[in-house]
């Protein structure tokens, strides 16, 4: 998995407290299946940091959220992804 997917997920979670498949698809040229895989893989790699909410059908930041990439400024990452895609 590309590091920029992880950084993007963490930037969105830091900024809004939640992320959906649509957020991933809006930022990267991916289909629903791949966007779901990326979110699931991140949730496994960073266990306990985000939790899937069945009612809202998205991932939410947990109280124990700890980013994998500490030097990540949310606005800078989101801006960089928008420039790339």
mmCIF file with all atom_site columns, C-alpha atoms in Angstrom:
data_model
loop_
_atom_site.group_PDB
_atom_site.id
_atom_site.type_symbol
_atom_site.label_atom_id
_atom_site.label_alt_id
_atom_site.label_comp_id
_atom_site.label_asym_id
_atom_site.label_entity_id
_atom_site.label_seq_id
_atom_site.pdbx_PDB_ins_code
_atom_site.Cartn_x
_atom_site.Cartn_y
_atom_site.Cartn_z
_atom_site.occupancy
_atom_site.B_iso_or_equiv
_atom_site.pdbx_formal_charge
_atom_site.auth_seq_id
_atom_site.auth_comp_id
_atom_site.auth_asym_id
_atom_site.auth_atom_id
_atom_site.pdbx_PDB_model_num
ATOM 1  C CA . UNK A 1 1  ? 0.000   0.000  0.000  1.00 0.00 ? 1  UNK A CA 1
ATOM 2  C CA . UNK A 1 2  ? 1.277   3.419  -0.854 1.00 0.00 ? 2  UNK A CA 1
ATOM 3  C CA . UNK A 1 3  ? 2.371   5.643  1.987  1.00 0.00 ? 3  UNK A CA 1
ATOM 4  C CA . UNK A 1 4  ? 0.368   8.566  0.583  1.00 0.00 ? 4  UNK A CA 1
ATOM 5  C CA . UNK A 1 5  ? -2.877  6.621  1.133  1.00 0.00 ? 5  UNK A CA 1
ATOM 6  C CA . UNK A 1 6  ? -2.016  6.255  4.821  1.00 0.00 ? 6  UNK A CA 1
ATOM 7  C CA . UNK A 1 7  ? -0.992  9.890  5.143  1.00 0.00 ? 7  UNK A CA 1
ATOM 8  C CA . UNK A 1 8  ? -4.192  10.997 3.431  1.00 0.00 ? 8  UNK A CA 1
ATOM 9  C CA . UNK A 1 9  ? -6.321  8.854  5.755  1.00 0.00 ? 9  UNK A CA 1
ATOM 10 C CA . UNK A 1 10 ? -4.569  10.303 8.798  1.00 0.00 ? 10 UNK A CA 1
ATOM 11 C CA . UNK A 1 11 ? -4.879  13.855 7.498  1.00 0.00 ? 11 UNK A CA 1
ATOM 12 C CA . UNK A 1 12 ? -8.629  13.501 6.968  1.00 0.00 ? 12 UNK A CA 1
ATOM 13 C CA . UNK A 1 13 ? -9.105  11.750 10.326 1.00 0.00 ? 13 UNK A CA 1
ATOM 14 C CA . UNK A 1 14 ? -7.098  14.482 12.090 1.00 0.00 ? 14 UNK A CA 1
ATOM 15 C CA . UNK A 1 15 ? -9.108  17.196 10.389 1.00 0.00 ? 15 UNK A CA 1
ATOM 16 C CA . UNK A 1 16 ? -12.658 15.844 10.509 1.00 0.00 ? 16 UNK A CA 1
ATOM 17 C CA . UNK A 1 17 ? -12.579 12.838 12.836 1.00 0.00 ? 17 UNK A CA 1
ATOM 18 C CA . UNK A 1 18 ? -13.982 10.510 10.182 1.00 0.00 ? 18 UNK A CA 1
ATOM 19 C CA . UNK A 1 19 ? -13.306 9.145  6.706  1.00 0.00 ? 19 UNK A CA 1
ATOM 20 C CA . UNK A 1 20 ? -15.373 7.264  4.153  1.00 0.00 ? 20 UNK A CA 1
ATOM 21 C CA . UNK A 1 21 ? -14.784 5.314  0.982  1.00 0.00 ? 21 UNK A CA 1
ATOM 22 C CA . UNK A 1 22 ? -16.064 8.342  -0.903 1.00 0.00 ? 22 UNK A CA 1
ATOM 23 C CA . UNK A 1 23 ? -13.284 10.486 0.604  1.00 0.00 ? 23 UNK A CA 1
ATOM 24 C CA . UNK A 1 24 ? -10.667 8.053  -0.719 1.00 0.00 ? 24 UNK A CA 1
ATOM 25 C CA . UNK A 1 25 ? -12.336 7.857  -4.135 1.00 0.00 ? 25 UNK A CA 1
ATOM 26 C CA . UNK A 1 26 ? -12.539 11.653 -4.349 1.00 0.00 ? 26 UNK A CA 1
ATOM 27 C CA . UNK A 1 27 ? -8.813  12.004 -3.736 1.00 0.00 ? 27 UNK A CA 1
ATOM 28 C CA . UNK A 1 28 ? -7.459  9.045  -5.728 1.00 0.00 ? 28 UNK A CA 1
ATOM 29 C CA . UNK A 1 29 ? -8.510  7.456  -9.029 1.00 0.00 ? 29 UNK A CA 1
ATOM 30 C CA . UNK A 1 30 ? -9.837  4.284  -7.371 1.00 0.00 ? 30 UNK A CA 1
ATOM 31 C CA . UNK A 1 31 ? -13.013 2.231  -7.461 1.00 0.00 ? 31 UNK A CA 1
ATOM 32 C CA . UNK A 1 32 ? -15.161 1.386  -4.427 1.00 0.00 ? 32 UNK A CA 1
ATOM 33 C CA . UNK A 1 33 ? -13.585 -2.021 -3.879 1.00 0.00 ? 33 UNK A CA 1
ATOM 34 C CA . UNK A 1 34 ? -10.019 -0.693 -3.808 1.00 0.00 ? 34 UNK A CA 1
ATOM 35 C CA . UNK A 1 35 ? -10.953 2.291  -1.606 1.00 0.00 ? 35 UNK A CA 1
ATOM 36 C CA . UNK A 1 36 ? -12.570 -0.105 0.890  1.00 0.00 ? 36 UNK A CA 1
ATOM 37 C CA . UNK A 1 37 ? -9.488  -2.321 0.853  1.00 0.00 ? 37 UNK A CA 1
ATOM 38 C CA . UNK A 1 38 ? -7.247  0.647  1.607  1.00 0.00 ? 38 UNK A CA 1
ATOM 39 C CA . UNK A 1 39 ? -9.365  1.707  4.586  1.00 0.00 ? 39 UNK A CA 1
ATOM 40 C CA . UNK A 1 40 ? -9.615  -1.829 5.944  1.00 0.00 ? 40 UNK A CA 1
ATOM 41 C CA . UNK A 1 41 ? -5.880  -2.394 5.564  1.00 0.00 ? 41 UNK A CA 1
ATOM 42 C CA . UNK A 1 42 ? -5.119  0.878  7.347  1.00 0.00 ? 42 UNK A CA 1
ATOM 43 C CA . UNK A 1 43 ? -7.463  -0.048 10.197 1.00 0.00 ? 43 UNK A CA 1
ATOM 44 C CA . UNK A 1 44 ? -5.638  -3.366 10.593 1.00 0.00 ? 44 UNK A CA 1
ATOM 45 C CA . UNK A 1 45 ? -2.158  -1.811 10.407 1.00 0.00 ? 45 UNK A CA 1
ATOM 46 C CA . UNK A 1 46 ? -3.060  0.909  12.889 1.00 0.00 ? 46 UNK A CA 1
ATOM 47 C CA . UNK A 1 47 ? -5.231  -1.230 15.116 1.00 0.00 ? 47 UNK A CA 1
ATOM 48 C CA . UNK A 1 48 ? -7.456  0.624  17.558 1.00 0.00 ? 48 UNK A CA 1
ATOM 49 C CA . UNK A 1 49 ? -7.009  4.034  15.945 1.00 0.00 ? 49 UNK A CA 1
ATOM 50 C CA . UNK A 1 50 ? -10.093 4.019  13.731 1.00 0.00 ? 50 UNK A CA 1
ATOM 51 C CA . UNK A 1 51 ? -13.337 2.091  14.057 1.00 0.00 ? 51 UNK A CA 1
ATOM 52 C CA . UNK A 1 52 ? -15.939 1.328  11.422 1.00 0.00 ? 52 UNK A CA 1
ATOM 53 C CA . UNK A 1 53 ? -19.395 2.746  12.173 1.00 0.00 ? 53 UNK A CA 1
ATOM 54 C CA . UNK A 1 54 ? -22.052 0.496  10.606 1.00 0.00 ? 54 UNK A CA 1
ATOM 55 C CA . UNK A 1 55 ? -24.814 3.071  10.907 1.00 0.00 ? 55 UNK A CA 1
ATOM 56 C CA . UNK A 1 56 ? -22.940 5.906  9.162  1.00 0.00 ? 56 UNK A CA 1
ATOM 57 C CA . UNK A 1 57 ? -20.956 3.501  6.945  1.00 0.00 ? 57 UNK A CA 1
ATOM 58 C CA . UNK A 1 58 ? -17.606 5.192  7.549  1.00 0.00 ? 58 UNK A CA 1
ATOM 59 C CA . UNK A 1 59 ? -14.574 5.024  9.805  1.00 0.00 ? 59 UNK A CA 1
ATOM 60 C CA . UNK A 1 60 ? -14.306 7.267  12.856 1.00 0.00 ? 60 UNK A CA 1
ATOM 61 C CA . UNK A 1 61 ? -11.322 8.266  14.930 1.00 0.00 ? 61 UNK A CA 1
ATOM 62 C CA . UNK A 1 62 ? -11.174 6.373  18.202 1.00 0.00 ? 62 UNK A CA 1
ATOM 63 C CA . UNK A 1 63 ? -10.143 7.815  21.550 1.00 0.00 ? 63 UNK A CA 1
ATOM 64 C CA . UNK A 1 64 ? -6.861  5.930  21.185 1.00 0.00 ? 64 UNK A CA 1
ATOM 65 C CA . UNK A 1 65 ? -6.035  7.333  17.732 1.00 0.00 ? 65 UNK A CA 1
ATOM 66 C CA . UNK A 1 66 ? -2.291  7.471  17.186 1.00 0.00 ? 66 UNK A CA 1
ATOM 67 C CA . UNK A 1 67 ? -1.039  8.416  13.710 1.00 0.00 ? 67 UNK A CA 1
ATOM 68 C CA . UNK A 1 68 ? 1.581   6.244  12.051 1.00 0.00 ? 68 UNK A CA 1
ATOM 69 C CA . UNK A 1 69 ? 3.164   9.341  10.529 1.00 0.00 ? 69 UNK A CA 1
ATOM 70 C CA . UNK A 1 70 ? 3.764   11.946 13.217 1.00 0.00 ? 70 UNK A CA 1
ATOM 71 C CA . UNK A 1 71 ? 5.245   14.641 10.943 1.00 0.00 ? 71 UNK A CA 1
ATOM 72 C CA . UNK A 1 72 ? 2.093   14.861 8.909  1.00 0.00 ? 72 UNK A CA 1
ATOM 73 C CA . UNK A 1 73 ? 0.298   18.208 8.644  1.00 0.00 ? 73 UNK A CA 1
ATOM 74 C CA . UNK A 1 74 ? -3.298  17.484 7.576  1.00 0.00 ? 74 UNK A CA 1
ATOM 75 C CA . UNK A 1 75 ? -3.762  20.515 5.323  1.00 0.00 ? 75 UNK A CA 1
ATOM 76 C CA . UNK A 1 76 ? -0.434  19.976 3.555  1.00 0.00 ? 76 UNK A CA 1
ATOM 77 C CA . UNK A 1 77 ? -1.180  16.319 2.817  1.00 0.00 ? 77 UNK A CA 1
ATOM 78 C CA . UNK A 1 78 ? -4.688  17.029 1.539  1.00 0.00 ? 78 UNK A CA 1
ATOM 79 C CA . UNK A 1 79 ? -3.355  19.846 -0.652 1.00 0.00 ? 79 UNK A CA 1
ATOM 80 C CA . UNK A 1 80 ? -0.571  17.639 -2.049 1.00 0.00 ? 80 UNK A CA 1
ATOM 81 C CA . UNK A 1 81 ? -3.031  14.868 -2.920 1.00 0.00 ? 81 UNK A CA 1
ATOM 82 C CA . UNK A 1 82 ? -5.313  17.354 -4.656 1.00 0.00 ? 82 UNK A CA 1
ATOM 83 C CA . UNK A 1 83 ? -2.365  18.544 -6.764 1.00 0.00 ? 83 UNK A CA 1
ATOM 84 C CA . UNK A 1 84 ? -1.420  14.999 -7.743 1.00 0.00 ? 84 UNK A CA 1
ATOM 85 C CA . UNK A 1 85 ? -4.881  13.791 -8.624 1.00 0.00 ? 85 UNK A CA 1
#
